[in-house]
Amino acid sequence: MEDRVFNYGANAVCFEKNGHKYGMICSWATQVDYDKIVMLIGAQSVTGKHITKGDIIGVSVLSVRQEDVMNTLGNNHSDEVDKFKNLDYTLKDSAILINNASVNMVVEVIDVLHLAGIEEDSLVYGLIKSHTKSGEEMLTVR
């Protein structure tokens, strides 16, 4: 039974690693300190499987006008299709940032944790190295 007690954001988690671009949508992401975030990434995610401690990744909080970006990054797997073929993005080191998102963050992965009860999933703990805000309203999924 699916019972949502919160509204969720549409957060694009994107990076380039070993010459390949990875991207996904992570709804379960939140700030846990002024400069730190956590994201719960499901075991089925090809993108999530490639995130390791020390990586520099992009986290873009999508805007209400970017539902198409959410659908593009949320469908299929990064090893099956080029999700970035028709997306407007900026590469900053290895972090891929979605242009015109509400917030763009360059995040250094501090650790990838596996907690009791959700061992197969990854809890990604990251340090926000830099961020920009566009003023666009954030996209929420209800």
XYZ file of N, CA and C in Angstrom:
426
model
N 0.842 -1.184 0.000
C 0.000 0.000 0.000
C 0.887 1.247 0.000
N 0.602 2.135 -0.899
C 1.373 3.374 -0.985
C 0.590 4.478 -0.302
N 1.169 5.052 0.730
C 0.512 6.121 1.459
C 1.511 7.257 1.630
N 1.346 8.293 0.853
C 2.278 9.419 0.909
C 1.824 10.430 1.936
N 2.666 10.663 2.911
C 2.343 11.646 3.937
C 3.085 12.963 3.708
N 3.991 12.977 2.726
C 4.739 14.177 2.391
C 4.610 14.442 0.897
N 4.808 15.678 0.506
C 5.032 15.988 -0.903
C 6.520 15.774 -1.149
N 6.846 15.320 -2.349
C 8.233 15.025 -2.671
C 8.736 15.975 -3.738
N 10.026 16.266 -3.675
C 10.645 17.057 -4.713
C 11.104 16.178 -5.855
N 11.401 16.781 -6.965
C 11.978 16.079 -8.111
C 13.416 16.552 -8.234
N 14.320 15.739 -7.730
C 15.730 16.093 -7.677
C 16.516 15.271 -8.685
N 17.139 15.946 -9.634
C 17.953 15.266 -10.635
C 19.345 15.049 -10.055
N 19.750 13.791 -9.980
C 21.086 13.422 -9.509
C 21.854 12.980 -10.748
N 22.863 13.778 -11.130
C 23.529 13.552 -12.411
C 25.038 13.776 -12.296
N 25.790 12.937 -13.002
C 27.245 13.070 -12.998
C 27.829 12.296 -14.167
N 29.093 12.582 -14.413
C 29.835 11.855 -15.430
C 30.944 11.085 -14.729
N 31.099 9.819 -15.115
C 32.116 8.977 -14.485
C 32.624 7.986 -15.521
N 33.934 7.895 -15.649
C 34.559 6.980 -16.608
C 34.000 7.174 -18.022
N 33.775 8.441 -18.391
C 33.320 8.758 -19.741
C 31.851 8.497 -20.015
N 31.085 8.173 -18.995
C 29.651 7.891 -19.169
C 28.837 8.858 -18.310
N 27.721 9.326 -18.852
C 26.836 10.216 -18.108
C 25.735 9.400 -17.435
N 25.508 9.679 -16.152
C 24.478 9.006 -15.371
C 23.489 10.050 -14.860
N 22.213 9.687 -14.843
C 21.205 10.608 -14.338
C 19.969 9.878 -13.869
N 19.369 10.392 -12.817
C 18.169 9.793 -12.236
C 17.383 10.858 -11.495
N 16.163 10.524 -11.119
C 15.354 11.378 -10.260
C 15.306 10.749 -8.878
N 15.606 11.547 -7.876
C 15.562 11.106 -6.489
C 14.547 11.978 -5.754
N 13.444 11.357 -5.337
C 12.421 12.104 -4.600
C 12.776 12.236 -3.127
N 13.459 11.235 -2.596
C 13.759 11.212 -1.163
C 15.126 11.828 -0.910
N 15.168 13.149 -0.900
C 16.392 13.907 -0.650
C 16.049 15.064 0.275
N 16.961 15.356 1.191
C 16.715 16.472 2.104
C 18.022 17.013 2.656
N 17.973 18.258 3.057
C 19.099 18.908 3.706
C 19.120 18.463 5.164
N 20.305 18.087 5.673
C 20.415 17.652 7.069
C 21.349 18.539 7.878
N 21.916 19.526 7.267
C 22.744 20.531 7.912
C 22.832 21.677 6.908
N 23.444 22.763 7.281
C 23.520 23.898 6.373
C 24.231 23.555 5.072
N 25.175 22.621 5.124
C 25.950 22.281 3.936
C 25.970 20.782 3.635
N 24.976 20.040 4.135
C 24.943 18.599 3.910
C 23.547 18.132 3.512
N 23.525 17.096 2.651
C 22.262 16.502 2.227
C 22.360 14.979 2.334
N 21.191 14.336 2.381
C 21.110 12.882 2.246
C 20.079 12.576 1.168
N 20.322 11.474 0.459
C 19.415 11.017 -0.593
C 19.289 9.509 -0.476
N 18.063 9.004 -0.503
C 17.843 7.566 -0.506
C 17.654 7.130 -1.947
N 18.533 6.244 -2.391
C 18.531 5.805 -3.781
C 18.274 4.308 -3.822
N 17.260 3.928 -4.569
C 16.850 2.530 -4.663
C 17.878 1.633 -5.310
N 17.859 0.376 -4.913
C 18.814 -0.619 -5.405
C 18.715 -0.839 -6.910
N 17.553 -0.568 -7.502
C 17.367 -0.785 -8.938
C 18.051 0.270 -9.793
N 18.517 1.354 -9.195
C 19.077 2.478 -9.936
C 20.495 2.197 -10.430
N 20.669 2.219 -11.752
C 21.996 2.082 -12.343
C 22.861 3.274 -11.929
N 22.269 4.454 -11.957
C 22.999 5.661 -11.536
C 23.469 5.515 -10.097
N 22.563 5.108 -9.209
C 22.903 4.937 -7.796
C 24.027 3.949 -7.567
N 24.082 2.898 -8.355
C 25.119 1.875 -8.200
C 26.509 2.403 -8.524
N 26.569 3.516 -9.267
C 27.857 4.087 -9.645
C 28.305 5.231 -8.731
N 27.496 5.586 -7.749
C 27.880 6.646 -6.808
C 28.725 6.042 -5.697
N 29.925 6.580 -5.513
C 30.825 6.101 -4.466
C 31.399 7.279 -3.676
N 31.897 6.965 -2.499
C 32.515 7.959 -1.622
C 33.585 8.734 -2.393
N 33.546 10.063 -2.270
C 34.523 10.926 -2.929
C 34.075 11.464 -4.275
N 33.019 10.896 -4.855
C 32.512 11.389 -6.145
C 31.987 12.816 -6.016
N 32.074 13.564 -7.092
C 31.467 14.889 -7.191
C 30.275 14.742 -8.133
N 29.078 14.992 -7.608
C 27.856 14.799 -8.381
C 27.045 16.091 -8.405
N 26.153 16.189 -9.362
C 25.241 17.319 -9.441
C 23.882 16.923 -8.894
N 23.295 17.796 -8.102
C 21.929 17.601 -7.620
C 21.156 18.861 -7.994
N 20.177 18.680 -8.877
C 19.378 19.802 -9.362
C 17.944 19.632 -8.889
N 17.451 20.603 -8.123
C 16.057 20.606 -7.686
C 15.265 21.197 -8.846
N 14.502 20.344 -9.524
C 13.825 20.777 -10.744
C 12.729 21.794 -10.458
N 12.468 22.633 -11.456
C 11.434 23.663 -11.340
C 10.115 23.148 -11.902
N 9.032 23.857 -11.624
C 7.697 23.453 -12.083
C 7.618 23.340 -13.609
N 8.498 24.007 -14.312
C 8.499 23.956 -15.784
C 9.350 22.805 -16.337
N 9.859 21.948 -15.443
C 10.779 20.902 -15.895
C 10.241 19.485 -15.700
N 8.936 19.341 -15.821
C 8.344 18.008 -15.707
C 8.874 17.083 -16.805
N 9.158 17.632 -17.989
C 9.730 16.825 -19.067
C 11.106 16.292 -18.698
N 11.901 17.091 -17.996
C 13.225 16.658 -17.529
C 13.049 15.533 -16.513
N 12.088 15.688 -15.596
C 11.807 14.655 -14.601
C 11.463 13.333 -15.292
N 10.613 13.393 -16.309
C 10.214 12.185 -17.020
C 11.377 11.571 -17.791
N 12.192 12.389 -18.412
C 13.347 11.891 -19.161
C 14.333 11.181 -18.243
N 14.654 11.794 -17.117
C 15.635 11.205 -16.203
C 15.039 10.068 -15.373
N 13.728 10.077 -15.201
C 13.082 9.068 -14.372
C 12.734 7.785 -15.101
N 12.767 7.819 -16.428
C 12.434 6.630 -17.215
C 13.706 5.969 -17.740
N 13.679 4.664 -17.884
C 14.800 3.873 -18.411
C 16.014 3.932 -17.484
N 17.096 3.328 -17.927
C 18.335 3.304 -17.151
C 19.454 3.951 -17.953
N 20.388 4.569 -17.235
C 21.474 5.319 -17.874
C 22.399 4.448 -18.714
N 22.404 3.138 -18.498
C 23.243 2.270 -19.323
C 22.501 1.750 -20.554
N 21.204 2.125 -20.686
C 20.400 1.690 -21.826
C 20.158 2.804 -22.845
N 20.003 4.035 -22.364
C 19.719 5.170 -23.248
C 20.554 6.384 -22.838
N 20.732 7.317 -23.779
C 21.404 8.580 -23.475
C 20.344 9.555 -22.971
N 20.216 9.638 -21.671
C 19.196 10.498 -21.069
C 19.469 11.983 -21.307
N 20.692 12.329 -21.650
C 21.080 13.736 -21.756
C 21.033 14.263 -23.184
N 20.668 13.416 -24.123
C 20.663 13.770 -25.545
C 19.901 15.065 -25.820
N 18.732 15.235 -25.209
C 17.902 16.415 -25.467
C 17.740 17.321 -24.249
N 18.611 17.165 -23.254
C 18.510 17.991 -22.046
C 19.473 19.170 -22.101
N 19.059 20.267 -21.487
C 19.872 21.470 -21.372
C 20.594 21.406 -20.031
N 21.908 21.179 -20.065
C 22.662 21.000 -18.830
C 24.040 21.640 -18.938
N 24.690 21.770 -17.788
C 26.054 22.281 -17.697
C 26.888 21.248 -16.959
N 28.069 20.969 -17.468
C 29.000 20.058 -16.812
C 29.996 20.894 -16.018
N 30.049 20.663 -14.711
C 30.989 21.369 -13.844
C 31.847 20.310 -13.168
N 33.071 20.146 -13.674
C 33.921 19.009 -13.318
C 33.141 17.748 -13.694
N 32.848 16.869 -12.748
C 32.078 15.662 -13.073
C 30.595 15.828 -12.757
N 30.217 16.942 -12.139
C 28.812 17.199 -11.788
C 28.044 17.715 -13.002
N 26.899 17.090 -13.274
C 26.016 17.560 -14.342
C 24.870 18.313 -13.680
N 24.708 19.584 -14.052
C 23.687 20.452 -13.472
C 22.650 20.780 -14.545
N 21.388 20.620 -14.216
C 20.302 20.883 -15.152
C 20.027 22.387 -15.178
N 20.182 22.989 -16.349
C 19.971 24.433 -16.492
C 18.518 24.798 -16.173
N 18.341 25.942 -15.539
C 17.041 26.505 -15.166
C 16.324 25.744 -14.051
N 17.040 24.872 -13.337
C 16.456 24.217 -12.167
C 16.273 25.257 -11.062
N 15.422 24.968 -10.094
C 15.225 25.886 -8.962
C 16.519 26.087 -8.188
N 17.199 24.974 -7.927
C 18.473 24.999 -7.210
C 19.411 24.015 -7.887
N 20.665 24.399 -8.044
C 21.704 23.499 -8.539
C 22.794 23.410 -7.487
N 23.185 22.172 -7.165
C 24.216 21.940 -6.162
C 25.309 21.035 -6.713
N 26.542 21.391 -6.434
C 27.669 20.497 -6.660
C 27.932 19.846 -5.316
N 27.872 18.513 -5.286
C 27.910 17.770 -4.030
C 29.060 16.761 -4.047
N 29.839 16.763 -2.982
C 30.865 15.735 -2.796
C 30.282 14.639 -1.915
N 30.358 13.399 -2.375
C 29.808 12.277 -1.626
C 30.736 11.965 -0.443
N 30.209 12.161 0.765
C 30.963 11.885 1.987
C 30.948 10.393 2.285
N 29.780 9.763 2.085
C 29.658 8.336 2.364
C 28.414 7.783 1.688
N 28.409 6.486 1.482
C 27.246 5.760 0.986
C 26.939 4.695 2.027
N 25.781 4.820 2.671
C 25.425 3.961 3.804
C 24.321 2.984 3.428
N 24.283 1.860 4.128
C 23.235 0.853 3.951
C 22.671 0.572 5.339
N 21.425 0.974 5.553
C 20.812 0.902 6.874
C 19.956 -0.349 7.035
N 19.818 -0.798 8.258
C 18.987 -1.957 8.575
C 17.576 -1.736 8.049
N 17.048 -2.747 7.397
C 15.705 -2.664 6.844
C 15.668 -2.198 5.399
N 16.684 -1.462 4.999
C 16.784 -1.008 3.601
C 18.211 -1.231 3.091
N 18.782 -2.359 3.468
C 20.185 -2.643 3.158
C 20.504 -2.596 1.674
N 19.543 -2.990 0.846
C 19.804 -3.028 -0.592
C 19.835 -1.627 -1.196
N 19.206 -0.666 -0.560
C 19.196 0.715 -1.038
C 20.397 1.475 -0.482
N 20.692 2.609 -1.077
C 21.843 3.418 -0.653
C 21.384 4.751 -0.090
N 21.897 5.093 1.066
C 21.688 6.413 1.645
C 22.963 7.202 1.363
N 22.868 8.138 0.435
C 24.027 8.915 0.005
C 24.086 10.184 0.854
N 25.197 10.371 1.539
C 25.429 11.508 2.422
C 26.442 12.410 1.729
N 26.067 13.682 1.505
C 26.928 14.545 0.727
C 27.139 15.929 1.296
N 28.276 16.501 0.935
C 28.654 17.866 1.303
C 28.372 18.776 0.120
N 27.569 19.814 0.350
C 27.267 20.785 -0.708
C 28.472 21.705 -0.862
N 29.185 21.540 -1.981
C 30.393 22.346 -2.232
C 30.038 23.736 -2.741
N 28.974 23.812 -3.548
C 28.497 25.095 -4.055
C 27.052 24.917 -4.496
N 26.338 26.044 -4.569
C 24.953 25.990 -5.035
C 24.562 27.330 -5.652
N 23.566 27.260 -6.529
C 22.975 28.461 -7.115
C 21.462 28.279 -7.102
N 20.749 29.398 -7.008
C 19.292 29.392 -7.037
C 18.831 30.230 -8.215
N 17.781 29.766 -8.901
C 17.286 30.494 -10.069
C 16.087 31.381 -9.765
N 15.415 31.123 -8.659
C 14.175 31.853 -8.348
C 12.943 31.155 -8.880
N 13.130 30.085 -9.649
C 12.007 29.306 -10.181
C 11.374 28.486 -9.052
N 10.066 28.306 -9.116
C 9.353 27.500 -8.129
C 9.732 26.028 -8.295
N 9.875 25.339 -7.141
C 10.263 23.932 -7.158
C 9.101 23.038 -7.594
N 9.432 22.019 -8.360
C 8.483 20.999 -8.770
C 8.266 20.016 -7.618
N 7.016 19.755 -7.272
C 6.735 18.743 -6.249
C 5.844 17.668 -6.843
N 6.018 16.474 -6.339
C 5.259 15.323 -6.777
C 4.343 14.934 -5.628
N 3.051 14.835 -5.904
C 2.099 14.525 -4.845
C 1.569 13.132 -4.996
